[in-house]
């Protein structure tokens, strides 16, 4: 569906717009994969039964759509008024890339995670699941089940990921329609990717460094654009596609060795 939409956009508005869409889509899809890695860790930490994971994932996807569209509207209005915001967005991307490079391994223990601790502090939670219910009565009082706590942590994580992903796509295009559609198609692909990612996340060792390289490139591209040195969309698309493909291929080669 994403490819068909991009091709149709190319016939309607030209190759440049199609290139912007595909560059934005690939970028957002790679960041969405990183999103799923965290979802898998959250499910494991809260021991969410497999039968309920799709339901929680649906809420996570809905939250991702809401928060990203909200930031897209805010970002579009801000960039139209203040060009210097480009530098702020570039700084966010470069910092995100640095964090990805600096992380040696994804920590599977979320007990000290700020988002998890904050939710546990403000939401009274039972120790056991009660079917697929979000709320249950225990000792005569209404309490949240771990399923509701899981959703709360995922939704707050969605906000954090939106802060990373939206500046990245604005580094590729300023067209609000392309920014929105590339994000929507990337997010809608999360459900189909989840079953694959949940099984193979440990095998994609070089995907995270590849994403960091892409974020660094987009960050520097935004800085160059601000000072009048434009990097074409075709170059951006080629760099994003090559970097992500290299990350996946190197991971697969390492697995075969």
Short mmCIF file of C-alpha atoms in Angstrom, two decimals:
data_model
loop_
_atom_site.label_atom_id
_atom_site.label_comp_id
_atom_site.label_asym_id
_atom_site.label_seq_id
_atom_site.Cartn_x
_atom_site.Cartn_y
_atom_site.Cartn_z
CA UNK A 1 0.00 0.00 0.00
CA UNK A 2 2.85 2.37 0.83
CA UNK A 3 4.61 1.66 -2.47
CA UNK A 4 1.37 2.05 -4.43
CA UNK A 5 0.67 5.37 -2.70
CA UNK A 6 4.20 6.64 -3.43
CA UNK A 7 3.97 5.65 -7.10
CA UNK A 8 0.54 7.30 -7.44
CA UNK A 9 1.93 10.44 -5.80
CA UNK A 10 4.76 10.43 -8.34
CA UNK A 11 2.31 10.30 -11.26
CA UNK A 12 0.21 13.08 -9.75
CA UNK A 13 2.80 15.50 -8.32
CA UNK A 14 6.08 14.42 -9.90
CA UNK A 15 9.17 12.39 -9.04
CA UNK A 16 10.41 14.89 -6.44
CA UNK A 17 7.32 14.49 -4.27
CA UNK A 18 7.45 10.72 -4.61
CA UNK A 19 11.13 10.74 -3.59
CA UNK A 20 10.28 12.84 -0.54
CA UNK A 21 7.53 10.39 0.43
CA UNK A 22 9.73 7.30 0.10
CA UNK A 23 12.62 8.96 1.96
CA UNK A 24 10.27 10.00 4.77
CA UNK A 25 8.58 6.60 4.82
CA UNK A 26 11.85 4.64 5.05
CA UNK A 27 13.10 6.96 7.78
CA UNK A 28 9.90 6.72 9.82
CA UNK A 29 9.66 2.95 9.28
CA UNK A 30 13.18 2.47 10.67
CA UNK A 31 12.34 4.60 13.71
CA UNK A 32 9.08 2.66 14.12
CA UNK A 33 11.09 -0.58 14.25
CA UNK A 34 13.08 0.94 17.11
CA UNK A 35 9.69 1.73 18.67
CA UNK A 36 8.75 -1.94 18.48
CA UNK A 37 11.94 -3.01 20.23
CA UNK A 38 10.81 -1.01 23.26
CA UNK A 39 7.26 -2.42 23.01
CA UNK A 40 8.71 -5.95 23.13
CA UNK A 41 10.76 -5.08 26.24
CA UNK A 42 7.69 -3.57 27.92
CA UNK A 43 5.62 -6.69 27.19
CA UNK A 44 8.37 -8.90 28.61
CA UNK A 45 8.84 -6.76 31.71
CA UNK A 46 5.11 -6.74 32.57
CA UNK A 47 4.73 -10.38 31.46
CA UNK A 48 1.77 -9.49 29.22
CA UNK A 49 0.08 -12.73 28.05
CA UNK A 50 0.43 -13.29 24.31
CA UNK A 51 -3.35 -13.25 23.80
CA UNK A 52 -3.56 -9.65 25.07
CA UNK A 53 -0.51 -8.20 23.32
CA UNK A 54 -2.34 -7.35 20.08
CA UNK A 55 -4.95 -5.37 22.02
CA UNK A 56 -2.29 -3.36 23.83
CA UNK A 57 -0.39 -2.90 20.56
CA UNK A 58 -3.53 -1.43 18.96
CA UNK A 59 -3.70 1.22 21.67
CA UNK A 60 -0.01 1.90 21.23
CA UNK A 61 -0.45 2.41 17.48
CA UNK A 62 -3.44 4.71 18.03
CA UNK A 63 -1.41 6.73 20.52
CA UNK A 64 1.53 6.96 18.11
CA UNK A 65 -0.77 8.31 15.37
CA UNK A 66 -2.30 10.91 17.70
CA UNK A 67 0.97 12.18 19.17
CA UNK A 68 2.82 12.27 15.85
CA UNK A 69 0.03 14.12 14.03
CA UNK A 70 -0.13 16.61 16.91
CA UNK A 71 3.62 17.26 16.68
CA UNK A 72 3.42 17.50 12.88
CA UNK A 73 0.81 20.29 13.14
CA UNK A 74 2.87 22.06 15.79
CA UNK A 75 6.12 21.60 13.87
CA UNK A 76 4.68 22.84 10.57
CA UNK A 77 3.31 26.01 12.14
CA UNK A 78 6.54 26.65 14.03
CA UNK A 79 8.87 26.11 11.06
CA UNK A 80 6.79 28.43 8.89
CA UNK A 81 7.29 31.24 11.42
CA UNK A 82 10.76 30.56 12.81
CA UNK A 83 13.38 29.17 10.43
CA UNK A 84 15.94 28.96 13.25
CA UNK A 85 13.91 26.09 14.76
CA UNK A 86 15.67 23.98 12.11
CA UNK A 87 18.82 24.15 14.23
CA UNK A 88 16.94 23.02 17.34
CA UNK A 89 15.46 20.04 15.48
CA UNK A 90 18.91 19.20 14.08
CA UNK A 91 20.33 19.26 17.62
CA UNK A 92 17.59 16.84 18.78
CA UNK A 93 18.46 14.44 15.95
CA UNK A 94 22.21 14.59 16.60
CA UNK A 95 21.64 13.98 20.32
CA UNK A 96 19.34 11.03 19.52
CA UNK A 97 22.01 9.62 17.19
CA UNK A 98 24.65 10.01 19.91
CA UNK A 99 22.45 8.12 22.38
CA UNK A 100 22.01 5.27 19.90
CA UNK A 101 25.76 5.07 19.30
CA UNK A 102 26.50 5.23 23.05
CA UNK A 103 24.05 2.46 24.03
CA UNK A 104 25.97 -0.79 24.01
CA UNK A 105 22.90 -2.96 24.57
CA UNK A 106 19.19 -2.41 25.09
CA UNK A 107 18.53 -2.77 28.82
CA UNK A 108 15.83 -5.37 29.37
CA UNK A 109 15.40 -4.37 33.06
CA UNK A 110 12.86 -1.54 33.10
CA UNK A 111 12.56 -1.33 36.89
CA UNK A 112 14.61 1.89 36.98
CA UNK A 113 13.06 3.36 33.83
CA UNK A 114 11.67 6.86 34.52
CA UNK A 115 8.41 6.29 32.61
CA UNK A 116 7.76 2.94 34.32
CA UNK A 117 8.51 4.32 37.79
CA UNK A 118 6.29 7.39 37.20
CA UNK A 119 3.31 5.27 36.11
CA UNK A 120 3.74 2.86 39.01
CA UNK A 121 3.84 5.81 41.43
CA UNK A 122 0.55 7.35 40.32
CA UNK A 123 -1.46 4.28 39.25
CA UNK A 124 -2.48 1.77 41.98
CA UNK A 125 -2.01 -1.61 40.34
CA UNK A 126 -2.95 -5.18 41.25
CA UNK A 127 -0.26 -7.84 41.21
CA UNK A 128 -2.16 -10.14 38.84
CA UNK A 129 -4.01 -9.85 35.52
CA UNK A 130 -7.80 -10.14 35.52
CA UNK A 131 -8.48 -11.44 32.01
CA UNK A 132 -8.36 -8.59 29.49
CA UNK A 133 -9.76 -6.04 31.95
CA UNK A 134 -8.03 -2.72 32.55
CA UNK A 135 -9.73 -2.16 35.93
CA UNK A 136 -10.82 -4.59 38.63
CA UNK A 137 -12.13 -4.54 42.19
CA UNK A 138 -9.68 -5.67 44.88
CA UNK A 139 -10.31 -5.37 48.61
CA UNK A 140 -13.44 -3.34 47.87
CA UNK A 141 -11.61 -0.71 45.79
CA UNK A 142 -11.14 -0.17 42.08
CA UNK A 143 -7.57 -0.75 40.94
CA UNK A 144 -5.79 -0.90 37.61
CA UNK A 145 -4.57 -4.23 36.31
CA UNK A 146 -1.02 -4.59 34.92
CA UNK A 147 -2.63 -4.38 31.44
CA UNK A 148 -3.63 -0.74 32.03
CA UNK A 149 -0.18 0.06 33.42
CA UNK A 150 1.39 -1.47 30.31
CA UNK A 151 -0.73 0.77 28.07
CA UNK A 152 0.17 3.86 30.14
CA UNK A 153 3.90 3.12 29.79
CA UNK A 154 3.54 2.48 26.04
CA UNK A 155 1.59 5.73 25.47
CA UNK A 156 4.20 7.78 27.34
CA UNK A 157 6.89 6.02 25.31
CA UNK A 158 4.99 7.05 22.15
CA UNK A 159 5.46 10.70 23.14
CA UNK A 160 9.20 10.22 23.57
CA UNK A 161 9.50 8.50 20.18
CA UNK A 162 7.41 11.19 18.46
CA UNK A 163 9.87 13.83 19.69
CA UNK A 164 12.65 11.92 17.88
CA UNK A 165 10.81 10.95 14.70
CA UNK A 166 9.04 14.17 13.70
CA UNK A 167 12.21 16.33 13.53
CA UNK A 168 13.74 13.60 11.36
CA UNK A 169 11.02 13.67 8.69
CA UNK A 170 11.04 17.48 8.65
CA UNK A 171 14.68 17.15 7.67
CA UNK A 172 13.53 15.36 4.50
CA UNK A 173 10.49 17.46 3.53
CA UNK A 174 8.48 20.45 4.73
CA UNK A 175 5.30 19.37 2.92
CA UNK A 176 2.74 18.68 5.72
CA UNK A 177 0.86 16.20 3.50
CA UNK A 178 3.96 14.10 2.84
CA UNK A 179 5.11 14.35 6.47
CA UNK A 180 1.69 13.12 7.64
CA UNK A 181 1.22 10.33 5.09
CA UNK A 182 4.76 8.94 5.44
CA UNK A 183 4.21 8.76 9.22
CA UNK A 184 0.77 7.17 8.91
CA UNK A 185 1.91 4.45 6.51
CA UNK A 186 4.95 3.71 8.70
CA UNK A 187 2.84 3.45 11.86
CA UNK A 188 0.16 1.33 10.19
CA UNK A 189 2.87 -1.17 9.32
CA UNK A 190 3.77 -1.67 12.99
CA UNK A 191 1.27 -4.48 13.59
CA UNK A 192 2.52 -6.57 10.67
CA UNK A 193 6.13 -5.96 11.72
CA UNK A 194 5.57 -6.84 15.36
CA UNK A 195 5.52 -10.62 15.00
CA UNK A 196 8.74 -10.48 12.96
CA UNK A 197 10.54 -8.03 15.23
CA UNK A 198 9.55 -9.78 18.46
CA UNK A 199 11.27 -12.95 17.24
CA UNK A 200 14.33 -11.45 15.54
CA UNK A 201 15.12 -8.27 17.51
CA UNK A 202 18.20 -9.87 19.07
CA UNK A 203 19.59 -10.75 15.64
CA UNK A 204 19.55 -7.22 14.12
CA UNK A 205 22.75 -6.08 15.82
CA UNK A 206 23.63 -3.43 13.26
CA UNK A 207 20.20 -1.89 12.72
CA UNK A 208 20.49 0.51 15.66
CA UNK A 209 23.88 1.92 14.50
CA UNK A 210 22.41 2.25 10.99
CA UNK A 211 19.51 4.28 12.37
CA UNK A 212 22.00 6.45 14.27
CA UNK A 213 23.93 7.11 11.04
CA UNK A 214 20.69 8.11 9.28
CA UNK A 215 19.68 10.47 12.10
CA UNK A 216 23.15 12.06 12.02
CA UNK A 217 22.90 12.56 8.26
CA UNK A 218 19.45 14.19 8.51
CA UNK A 219 20.64 16.40 11.38
CA UNK A 220 23.63 17.68 9.40
CA UNK A 221 21.42 18.06 6.32
CA UNK A 222 19.10 20.38 8.28
CA UNK A 223 22.07 22.46 9.42
CA UNK A 224 23.34 22.76 5.84
CA UNK A 225 19.84 23.71 4.62
CA UNK A 226 19.67 26.47 7.22
CA UNK A 227 22.90 27.97 5.90
CA UNK A 228 21.80 27.70 2.27
CA UNK A 229 23.49 24.45 1.19
CA UNK A 230 20.72 22.18 -0.09
CA UNK A 231 21.06 18.38 -0.21
CA UNK A 232 18.67 16.92 -2.80
CA UNK A 233 15.85 14.57 -1.83
CA UNK A 234 17.25 11.91 -4.17
CA UNK A 235 20.57 11.94 -2.29
CA UNK A 236 18.71 11.75 1.04
CA UNK A 237 16.58 8.83 -0.19
CA UNK A 238 19.64 6.97 -1.47
CA UNK A 239 21.56 7.52 1.77
CA UNK A 240 18.67 6.43 4.00
CA UNK A 241 17.93 3.32 1.91
CA UNK A 242 21.62 2.33 1.65
CA UNK A 243 22.31 2.82 5.36
CA UNK A 244 19.30 0.82 6.53
CA UNK A 245 19.90 -1.95 3.98
CA UNK A 246 23.54 -2.17 5.07
CA UNK A 247 22.49 -2.44 8.72
CA UNK A 248 20.09 -5.31 7.99
CA UNK A 249 22.51 -7.13 5.63
CA UNK A 250 25.43 -6.88 8.05
CA UNK A 251 23.19 -8.23 10.82
CA UNK A 252 22.14 -11.19 8.65
CA UNK A 253 25.76 -11.89 7.65
CA UNK A 254 26.80 -11.90 11.29
CA UNK A 255 23.98 -14.35 12.07
CA UNK A 256 25.11 -16.76 9.34
CA UNK A 257 28.70 -16.68 10.64
#
